[in-house]
Amino acid sequence: MLDIKEIRNNLESVTARLKSRGTDAAKGLEELMALDEGRRVLLTEVEALKAKRNTVSEEVGRLKKEKADADATEKLIEEMQGVGAEIKAIDKKLAECEDKLLEIMLTIPNLPHESVPVGLSEEDNRVERTIGKKPDFAFTPKEHTDIGEALGILDFDRASKLAGARFSLLKGSGARLERALINFMLDVHINDHGYTEILPPFMVKSECFVGTGQLPKFKDDQFKIDGIDSYLIPTAEVPVTNIHREEILDELPIKYTAYTPCFRKEAGSYGKDVKGLIRLHQFNKVELVKFTTPEDSYEELEALTANAEEILKRLGLHYRVVTLCTGDIGFSSAKTYDLEVWLPGQDTFREISSCSNFEDFQARRAAIRYRPDDSGGGSKKPVLVHTINGSGLAVGRTLVAILENFQQADGSVTVPEVLRPYMGGLEKIEKP
RNA sequence: GGAGAGGUGGCCGAGCGGUUGAAGGCAGCUGCCUGCUAAGCAGUUGUAGGGGUUAAACUCUACCGGGGGUUCGAAUCCCCCCCUCUCCGCCA
């Protein structure tokens, strides 16, 4: 959520920055400003009445105690009955106004950071750097689906028998490889990057989804739990960011990492990426989440992105870092780097991590603040934190990258060295 | 799922219709004092939103789990919901 005061005071530049995201992004701003103005008028009015009532009620109390003029007291009470009715009526209008105001506020996306390239689609994204190079193959590299099914470690037919389309079933060394990746990623982030591990609930209340920005606007992408006010998490970002909802934090930065499965309806993506492990209703992810001061957040975004990249480096995977343009960044994000891994079987770079700075957009929704250190003296007011998160990494897609990049002519797959300790020393996945 | 108890400020804990934003204690901060293993004294300390100011000062409103209601007036009374704890049941 944006700061209503900032919108009010800089309407023109806010509008322009929102429009750089695309056509609809600045929609509703005029109505918003009208509601904001109306709200303050009503507030002033009703608060004056409440102040009057408070004063008079005190007076009534005193008069009754002193057993003073009963008629005069009765008159005051009668008068206040009228005031009370008035207050009630205005309060109702005010509540409606505020509901509408919030409704609009919750659907306005974040302002892109000034360093974000302006553009309409992924065509305009900016490649920042490319690490490693494409592996050479003496044969035509296969896609992960063919490799995995031939090795007996991936079984899409049975997955769909169990759960329908867009689910996966891993078996044997495939299942173990997935588990090895999760542990490897967590260990690197915990031991070498200083993150604290979190294992959160996989279904959380709707207010958490509002906090991080998935609701109300992206309701159709979420799996709702029948009968209660909860949803399956689409990313660990939701529960982990909301850990500190409505809190005032002392020490920043806070760095969390969490493995969770992620559940997404992938509404609107029908026909895209239908094959294999790329786009599923359920997949595993290791997430990185940071709470930082506003001053440090962009530095911390670079660091978090580097932490995610480190996984790719240690696995020996070829990838590039892309800055998403204004038209391509997510709703809540001010700036996003995508890590795209090279998939030789598909002959393309494919997103495997998305690292974003949300600035105070989520913090305002979720009321996550900190108390700035004051070198001076007296206590300072709480300030909204900045939140940052990124995949470190998407596990299923990492498994895809390993199968496709380390496949051999004979159909086997070499296990990256760093994973071998997690695979009981296994060096190669072969047909059983 | 059944029965009971309870949710008050950073923490503990009073209050059960009228100077209570909230006693008392702890913790924190600011002074003063003292030199002996840290004590004493005084003051002070929440959050959000309006108005106001260059910025402050100042001022108003709201907040005692959440939402409604009664009342001139509610932390205090009534209704609904949520959460925690204890016992029983069930279970990994």
PDB file of C-alpha atoms in Angstrom, chain A residues 199-389:
ATOM      1  CA  LEU A 199       9.443 -23.686   9.083  1.00  0.00           C
ATOM      2  CA  PRO A 200       6.072 -21.914   8.889  1.00  0.00           C
ATOM      3  CA  PRO A 201       2.476 -23.073   8.489  1.00  0.00           C
ATOM      4  CA  PHE A 202       1.599 -23.887   4.879  1.00  0.00           C
ATOM      5  CA  MET A 203      -1.868 -22.421   5.188  1.00  0.00           C
ATOM      6  CA  VAL A 204      -2.431 -19.028   6.770  1.00  0.00           C
ATOM      7  CA  LYS A 205      -5.217 -16.550   7.349  1.00  0.00           C
ATOM      8  CA  SER A 206      -6.413 -14.164   4.673  1.00  0.00           C
ATOM      9  CA  GLU A 207      -5.119 -11.129   6.561  1.00  0.00           C
ATOM     10  CA  CYS A 208      -1.595 -12.396   5.938  1.00  0.00           C
ATOM     11  CA  PHE A 209      -2.312 -12.442   2.218  1.00  0.00           C
ATOM     12  CA  VAL A 210      -3.510  -8.867   2.425  1.00  0.00           C
ATOM     13  CA  GLY A 211      -0.323  -8.005   4.274  1.00  0.00           C
ATOM     14  CA  THR A 212       1.978  -9.183   1.519  1.00  0.00           C
ATOM     15  CA  GLY A 213      -0.265  -8.095  -1.348  1.00  0.00           C
ATOM     16  CA  GLN A 214      -1.729 -11.333  -2.747  1.00  0.00           C
ATOM     17  CA  LEU A 215      -5.183 -10.275  -1.578  1.00  0.00           C
ATOM     18  CA  PRO A 216      -7.569  -8.761  -2.413  1.00  0.00           C
ATOM     19  CA  LYS A 217      -6.397  -8.319  -5.988  1.00  0.00           C
ATOM     20  CA  PHE A 218      -5.138 -11.814  -6.795  1.00  0.00           C
ATOM     21  CA  LYS A 219      -7.767 -13.913  -5.118  1.00  0.00           C
ATOM     22  CA  ASP A 220      -8.217 -16.104  -8.195  1.00  0.00           C
ATOM     23  CA  ASP A 221      -4.611 -17.278  -8.037  1.00  0.00           C
ATOM     24  CA  GLN A 222      -4.967 -18.670  -4.506  1.00  0.00           C
ATOM     25  CA  PHE A 223      -6.224 -21.968  -3.159  1.00  0.00           C
ATOM     26  CA  LYS A 224      -8.845 -21.159  -0.550  1.00  0.00           C
ATOM     27  CA  ILE A 225      -9.432 -23.601   2.283  1.00  0.00           C
ATOM     28  CA  ASP A 226     -13.073 -24.498   2.496  1.00  0.00           C
ATOM     29  CA  GLY A 227     -14.863 -23.490   5.674  1.00  0.00           C
ATOM     30  CA  ILE A 228     -12.186 -21.299   7.237  1.00  0.00           C
ATOM     31  CA  ASP A 229     -10.642 -17.952   6.438  1.00  0.00           C
ATOM     32  CA  SER A 230      -7.343 -19.413   5.231  1.00  0.00           C
ATOM     33  CA  TYR A 231      -5.485 -20.104   2.013  1.00  0.00           C
ATOM     34  CA  LEU A 232      -2.642 -22.404   0.986  1.00  0.00           C
ATOM     35  CA  ILE A 233       0.534 -20.361   0.725  1.00  0.00           C
ATOM     36  CA  PRO A 234       1.734 -19.555  -2.822  1.00  0.00           C
ATOM     37  CA  THR A 235       5.187 -18.728  -1.433  1.00  0.00           C
ATOM     38  CA  ALA A 236       6.877 -18.686   1.966  1.00  0.00           C
ATOM     39  CA  GLU A 237       6.955 -14.915   1.602  1.00  0.00           C
ATOM     40  CA  VAL A 238       3.394 -14.825   2.939  1.00  0.00           C
ATOM     41  CA  PRO A 239       3.836 -16.554   6.302  1.00  0.00           C
ATOM     42  CA  VAL A 240       7.418 -15.445   6.853  1.00  0.00           C
ATOM     43  CA  THR A 241       6.856 -11.743   6.171  1.00  0.00           C
ATOM     44  CA  ASN A 242       3.762 -11.826   8.352  1.00  0.00           C
ATOM     45  CA  ILE A 243       5.724 -13.224  11.279  1.00  0.00           C
ATOM     46  CA  HIS A 244       6.305  -9.639  12.321  1.00  0.00           C
ATOM     47  CA  ARG A 245       2.928  -8.244  11.388  1.00  0.00           C
ATOM     48  CA  GLU A 246       1.816  -5.507  13.791  1.00  0.00           C
ATOM     49  CA  GLU A 247       5.149  -5.489  15.547  1.00  0.00           C
ATOM     50  CA  ILE A 248       7.717  -2.838  16.309  1.00  0.00           C
ATOM     51  CA  LEU A 249      11.146  -4.366  15.771  1.00  0.00           C
ATOM     52  CA  ASP A 250      14.338  -3.476  17.607  1.00  0.00           C
ATOM     53  CA  GLU A 251      17.221  -4.892  15.639  1.00  0.00           C
ATOM     54  CA  LEU A 252      17.513  -4.809  11.867  1.00  0.00           C
ATOM     55  CA  PRO A 253      18.181  -6.417   9.514  1.00  0.00           C
ATOM     56  CA  ILE A 254      16.314  -9.644  10.223  1.00  0.00           C
ATOM     57  CA  LYS A 255      17.102 -12.437   7.781  1.00  0.00           C
ATOM     58  CA  TYR A 256      14.951 -15.557   7.458  1.00  0.00           C
ATOM     59  CA  THR A 257      15.106 -18.520   5.144  1.00  0.00           C
ATOM     60  CA  ALA A 258      12.349 -21.062   4.807  1.00  0.00           C
ATOM     61  CA  TYR A 259      11.618 -24.171   2.841  1.00  0.00           C
ATOM     62  CA  THR A 260       7.952 -24.608   1.966  1.00  0.00           C
ATOM     63  CA  PRO A 261       5.822 -26.158  -0.693  1.00  0.00           C
ATOM     64  CA  CYS A 262       4.003 -23.501  -2.719  1.00  0.00           C
ATOM     65  CA  PHE A 263       0.477 -23.781  -4.066  1.00  0.00           C
ATOM     66  CA  ARG A 264      -0.697 -21.776  -7.050  1.00  0.00           C
ATOM     67  CA  LYS A 265      -3.752 -21.982  -9.226  1.00  0.00           C
ATOM     68  CA  GLU A 266      -1.812 -20.553 -12.151  1.00  0.00           C
ATOM     69  CA  ALA A 267      -5.071 -19.062 -13.357  1.00  0.00           C
ATOM     70  CA  GLY A 268      -4.633 -17.410 -16.702  1.00  0.00           C
ATOM     71  CA  SER A 269      -1.607 -19.455 -17.649  1.00  0.00           C
ATOM     72  CA  TYR A 270      -3.470 -22.212 -19.448  1.00  0.00           C
ATOM     73  CA  GLY A 271      -1.572 -23.476 -22.418  1.00  0.00           C
ATOM     74  CA  LYS A 272       1.721 -22.084 -21.147  1.00  0.00           C
ATOM     75  CA  ASP A 273       4.522 -24.346 -19.991  1.00  0.00           C
ATOM     76  CA  VAL A 274       2.280 -27.354 -19.943  1.00  0.00           C
ATOM     77  CA  LYS A 275       5.117 -29.829 -19.960  1.00  0.00           C
ATOM     78  CA  GLY A 276       7.035 -31.092 -16.993  1.00  0.00           C
ATOM     79  CA  LEU A 277       8.078 -29.468 -13.780  1.00  0.00           C
ATOM     80  CA  ILE A 278       8.123 -25.866 -14.919  1.00  0.00           C
ATOM     81  CA  ARG A 279       4.650 -24.689 -13.941  1.00  0.00           C
ATOM     82  CA  LEU A 280       2.851 -26.698 -11.278  1.00  0.00           C
ATOM     83  CA  HIS A 281       0.041 -26.230  -8.792  1.00  0.00           C
ATOM     84  CA  GLN A 282       2.434 -27.430  -6.107  1.00  0.00           C
ATOM     85  CA  PHE A 283       6.174 -26.983  -6.021  1.00  0.00           C
ATOM     86  CA  ASN A 284       8.955 -26.639  -3.485  1.00  0.00           C
ATOM     87  CA  LYS A 285      10.873 -23.463  -2.828  1.00  0.00           C
ATOM     88  CA  VAL A 286      13.498 -22.184  -0.444  1.00  0.00           C
ATOM     89  CA  GLU A 287      12.765 -18.539   0.240  1.00  0.00           C
ATOM     90  CA  LEU A 288      14.876 -15.688   1.581  1.00  0.00           C
ATOM     91  CA  VAL A 289      13.169 -12.867   3.469  1.00  0.00           C
ATOM     92  CA  LYS A 290      14.669  -9.722   4.966  1.00  0.00           C
ATOM     93  CA  PHE A 291      13.381  -6.891   7.088  1.00  0.00           C
ATOM     94  CA  THR A 292      15.626  -3.840   6.771  1.00  0.00           C
ATOM     95  CA  THR A 293      15.787  -0.119   7.377  1.00  0.00           C
ATOM     96  CA  PRO A 294      14.773   2.134   4.472  1.00  0.00           C
ATOM     97  CA  GLU A 295      18.360   3.341   4.206  1.00  0.00           C
ATOM     98  CA  ASP A 296      19.815  -0.124   3.703  1.00  0.00           C
ATOM     99  CA  SER A 297      17.174  -1.849   1.648  1.00  0.00           C
ATOM    100  CA  TYR A 298      18.706  -1.534  -1.806  1.00  0.00           C
ATOM    101  CA  GLU A 299      22.078  -2.667  -0.560  1.00  0.00           C
ATOM    102  CA  GLU A 300      20.346  -5.601   1.115  1.00  0.00           C
ATOM    103  CA  LEU A 301      18.518  -6.442  -2.093  1.00  0.00           C
ATOM    104  CA  GLU A 302      21.871  -6.756  -3.868  1.00  0.00           C
ATOM    105  CA  ALA A 303      23.153  -8.968  -1.062  1.00  0.00           C
ATOM    106  CA  LEU A 304      20.068 -11.171  -1.099  1.00  0.00           C
ATOM    107  CA  THR A 305      20.289 -11.554  -4.862  1.00  0.00           C
ATOM    108  CA  ALA A 306      23.944 -12.521  -4.492  1.00  0.00           C
ATOM    109  CA  ASN A 307      22.924 -15.096  -1.866  1.00  0.00           C
ATOM    110  CA  ALA A 308      20.500 -16.676  -4.310  1.00  0.00           C
ATOM    111  CA  GLU A 309      23.086 -16.565  -7.105  1.00  0.00           C
ATOM    112  CA  GLU A 310      25.550 -18.359  -4.867  1.00  0.00           C
ATOM    113  CA  ILE A 311      23.420 -21.486  -5.058  1.00  0.00           C
ATOM    114  CA  LEU A 312      23.556 -21.474  -8.845  1.00  0.00           C
ATOM    115  CA  LYS A 313      27.286 -20.885  -8.774  1.00  0.00           C
ATOM    116  CA  ARG A 314      27.981 -23.756  -6.416  1.00  0.00           C
ATOM    117  CA  LEU A 315      25.857 -26.050  -8.524  1.00  0.00           C
ATOM    118  CA  GLY A 316      27.803 -24.975 -11.583  1.00  0.00           C
ATOM    119  CA  LEU A 317      24.773 -23.718 -13.468  1.00  0.00           C
ATOM    120  CA  HIS A 318      24.876 -21.093 -16.191  1.00  0.00           C
ATOM    121  CA  TYR A 319      22.523 -18.171 -15.550  1.00  0.00           C
ATOM    122  CA  ARG A 320      21.889 -14.499 -16.030  1.00  0.00           C
ATOM    123  CA  VAL A 321      20.506 -11.697 -13.889  1.00  0.00           C
ATOM    124  CA  VAL A 322      17.744  -9.562 -15.321  1.00  0.00           C
ATOM    125  CA  THR A 323      16.201  -6.356 -13.991  1.00  0.00           C
ATOM    126  CA  LEU A 324      12.497  -6.416 -14.673  1.00  0.00           C
ATOM    127  CA  CYS A 325      11.118  -3.332 -16.381  1.00  0.00           C
ATOM    128  CA  THR A 326       8.267  -1.203 -15.029  1.00  0.00           C
ATOM    129  CA  GLY A 327       5.719  -3.133 -17.052  1.00  0.00           C
ATOM    130  CA  ASP A 328       6.919  -6.523 -15.845  1.00  0.00           C
ATOM    131  CA  ILE A 329       7.501  -6.117 -12.105  1.00  0.00           C
ATOM    132  CA  GLY A 330       5.014  -7.594  -9.677  1.00  0.00           C
ATOM    133  CA  PHE A 331       2.213  -5.702  -7.987  1.00  0.00           C
ATOM    134  CA  SER A 332       3.952  -5.172  -4.626  1.00  0.00           C
ATOM    135  CA  SER A 333       7.497  -4.752  -5.850  1.00  0.00           C
ATOM    136  CA  ALA A 334       9.492  -1.559  -6.320  1.00  0.00           C
ATOM    137  CA  LYS A 335      12.367  -3.382  -7.997  1.00  0.00           C
ATOM    138  CA  THR A 336      12.904  -6.981  -9.015  1.00  0.00           C
ATOM    139  CA  TYR A 337      15.852  -9.005 -10.254  1.00  0.00           C
ATOM    140  CA  ASP A 338      15.053 -12.298 -11.901  1.00  0.00           C
ATOM    141  CA  LEU A 339      17.658 -15.037 -12.005  1.00  0.00           C
ATOM    142  CA  GLU A 340      17.279 -17.041 -15.182  1.00  0.00           C
ATOM    143  CA  VAL A 341      18.984 -20.394 -15.484  1.00  0.00           C
ATOM    144  CA  TRP A 342      20.056 -21.902 -18.762  1.00  0.00           C
ATOM    145  CA  LEU A 343      18.057 -24.956 -19.814  1.00  0.00           C
ATOM    146  CA  PRO A 344      19.815 -26.689 -22.732  1.00  0.00           C
ATOM    147  CA  GLY A 345      16.972 -29.139 -23.335  1.00  0.00           C
ATOM    148  CA  GLN A 346      14.611 -26.252 -23.931  1.00  0.00           C
ATOM    149  CA  ASP A 347      17.332 -24.038 -25.403  1.00  0.00           C
ATOM    150  CA  THR A 348      16.284 -21.083 -23.284  1.00  0.00           C
ATOM    151  CA  PHE A 349      16.871 -19.128 -20.090  1.00  0.00           C
ATOM    152  CA  ARG A 350      14.155 -19.769 -17.529  1.00  0.00           C
ATOM    153  CA  GLU A 351      13.269 -17.883 -14.344  1.00  0.00           C
ATOM    154  CA  ILE A 352      14.455 -19.730 -11.245  1.00  0.00           C
ATOM    155  CA  SER A 353      14.419 -16.921  -8.704  1.00  0.00           C
ATOM    156  CA  SER A 354      12.822 -13.543  -8.311  1.00  0.00           C
ATOM    157  CA  CYS A 355      14.362 -11.101  -5.827  1.00  0.00           C
ATOM    158  CA  SER A 356      12.415  -7.989  -4.935  1.00  0.00           C
ATOM    159  CA  ASN A 357      12.518  -4.931  -2.759  1.00  0.00           C
ATOM    160  CA  PHE A 358       9.020  -4.013  -1.662  1.00  0.00           C
ATOM    161  CA  GLU A 359      10.220  -0.949   0.225  1.00  0.00           C
ATOM    162  CA  ASP A 360       7.468  -0.085   2.733  1.00  0.00           C
ATOM    163  CA  PHE A 361       4.608  -1.339   0.545  1.00  0.00           C
ATOM    164  CA  GLN A 362       4.083  -4.579   2.456  1.00  0.00           C
ATOM    165  CA  ALA A 363       5.186  -3.088   5.765  1.00  0.00           C
ATOM    166  CA  ARG A 364       2.406  -0.499   5.575  1.00  0.00           C
ATOM    167  CA  ARG A 365      -0.194  -3.162   4.835  1.00  0.00           C
ATOM    168  CA  ALA A 366       1.062  -5.426   7.583  1.00  0.00           C
ATOM    169  CA  ALA A 367       2.066  -2.679  10.056  1.00  0.00           C
ATOM    170  CA  ILE A 368       5.671  -3.814  10.432  1.00  0.00           C
ATOM    171  CA  ARG A 369       7.763  -1.076  11.992  1.00  0.00           C
ATOM    172  CA  TYR A 370      11.017  -0.524  13.803  1.00  0.00           C
ATOM    173  CA  ARG A 371      12.300   2.061  16.219  1.00  0.00           C
ATOM    174  CA  PRO A 372      15.214   3.933  14.678  1.00  0.00           C
ATOM    175  CA  ASP A 373      18.375   4.056  16.732  1.00  0.00           C
ATOM    176  CA  ASP A 374      18.739   7.548  18.038  1.00  0.00           C
ATOM    177  CA  SER A 375      22.219   8.740  18.717  1.00  0.00           C
ATOM    178  CA  GLY A 376      20.723  11.962  20.128  1.00  0.00           C
ATOM    179  CA  GLY A 377      18.551  11.190  23.117  1.00  0.00           C
ATOM    180  CA  GLY A 378      14.750  11.083  23.373  1.00  0.00           C
ATOM    181  CA  SER A 379      12.739   8.285  21.864  1.00  0.00           C
ATOM    182  CA  LYS A 380      12.001   8.305  18.159  1.00  0.00           C
ATOM    183  CA  LYS A 381       8.754   7.441  16.447  1.00  0.00           C
ATOM    184  CA  PRO A 382       8.375   3.996  14.910  1.00  0.00           C
ATOM    185  CA  VAL A 383       9.082   3.860  11.167  1.00  0.00           C
ATOM    186  CA  LEU A 384       7.915   1.318   8.598  1.00  0.00           C
ATOM    187  CA  VAL A 385      10.560  -1.251   7.690  1.00  0.00           C
ATOM    188  CA  HIS A 386      11.441  -2.270   4.163  1.00  0.00           C
ATOM    189  CA  THR A 387      10.820  -5.884   3.178  1.00  0.00           C
ATOM    190  CA  ILE A 388      12.840  -7.833   0.659  1.00  0.00           C
ATOM    191  CA  ASN A 389      12.507 -11.373  -0.517  1.00  0.00           C
TER     192      ASN A 389
END
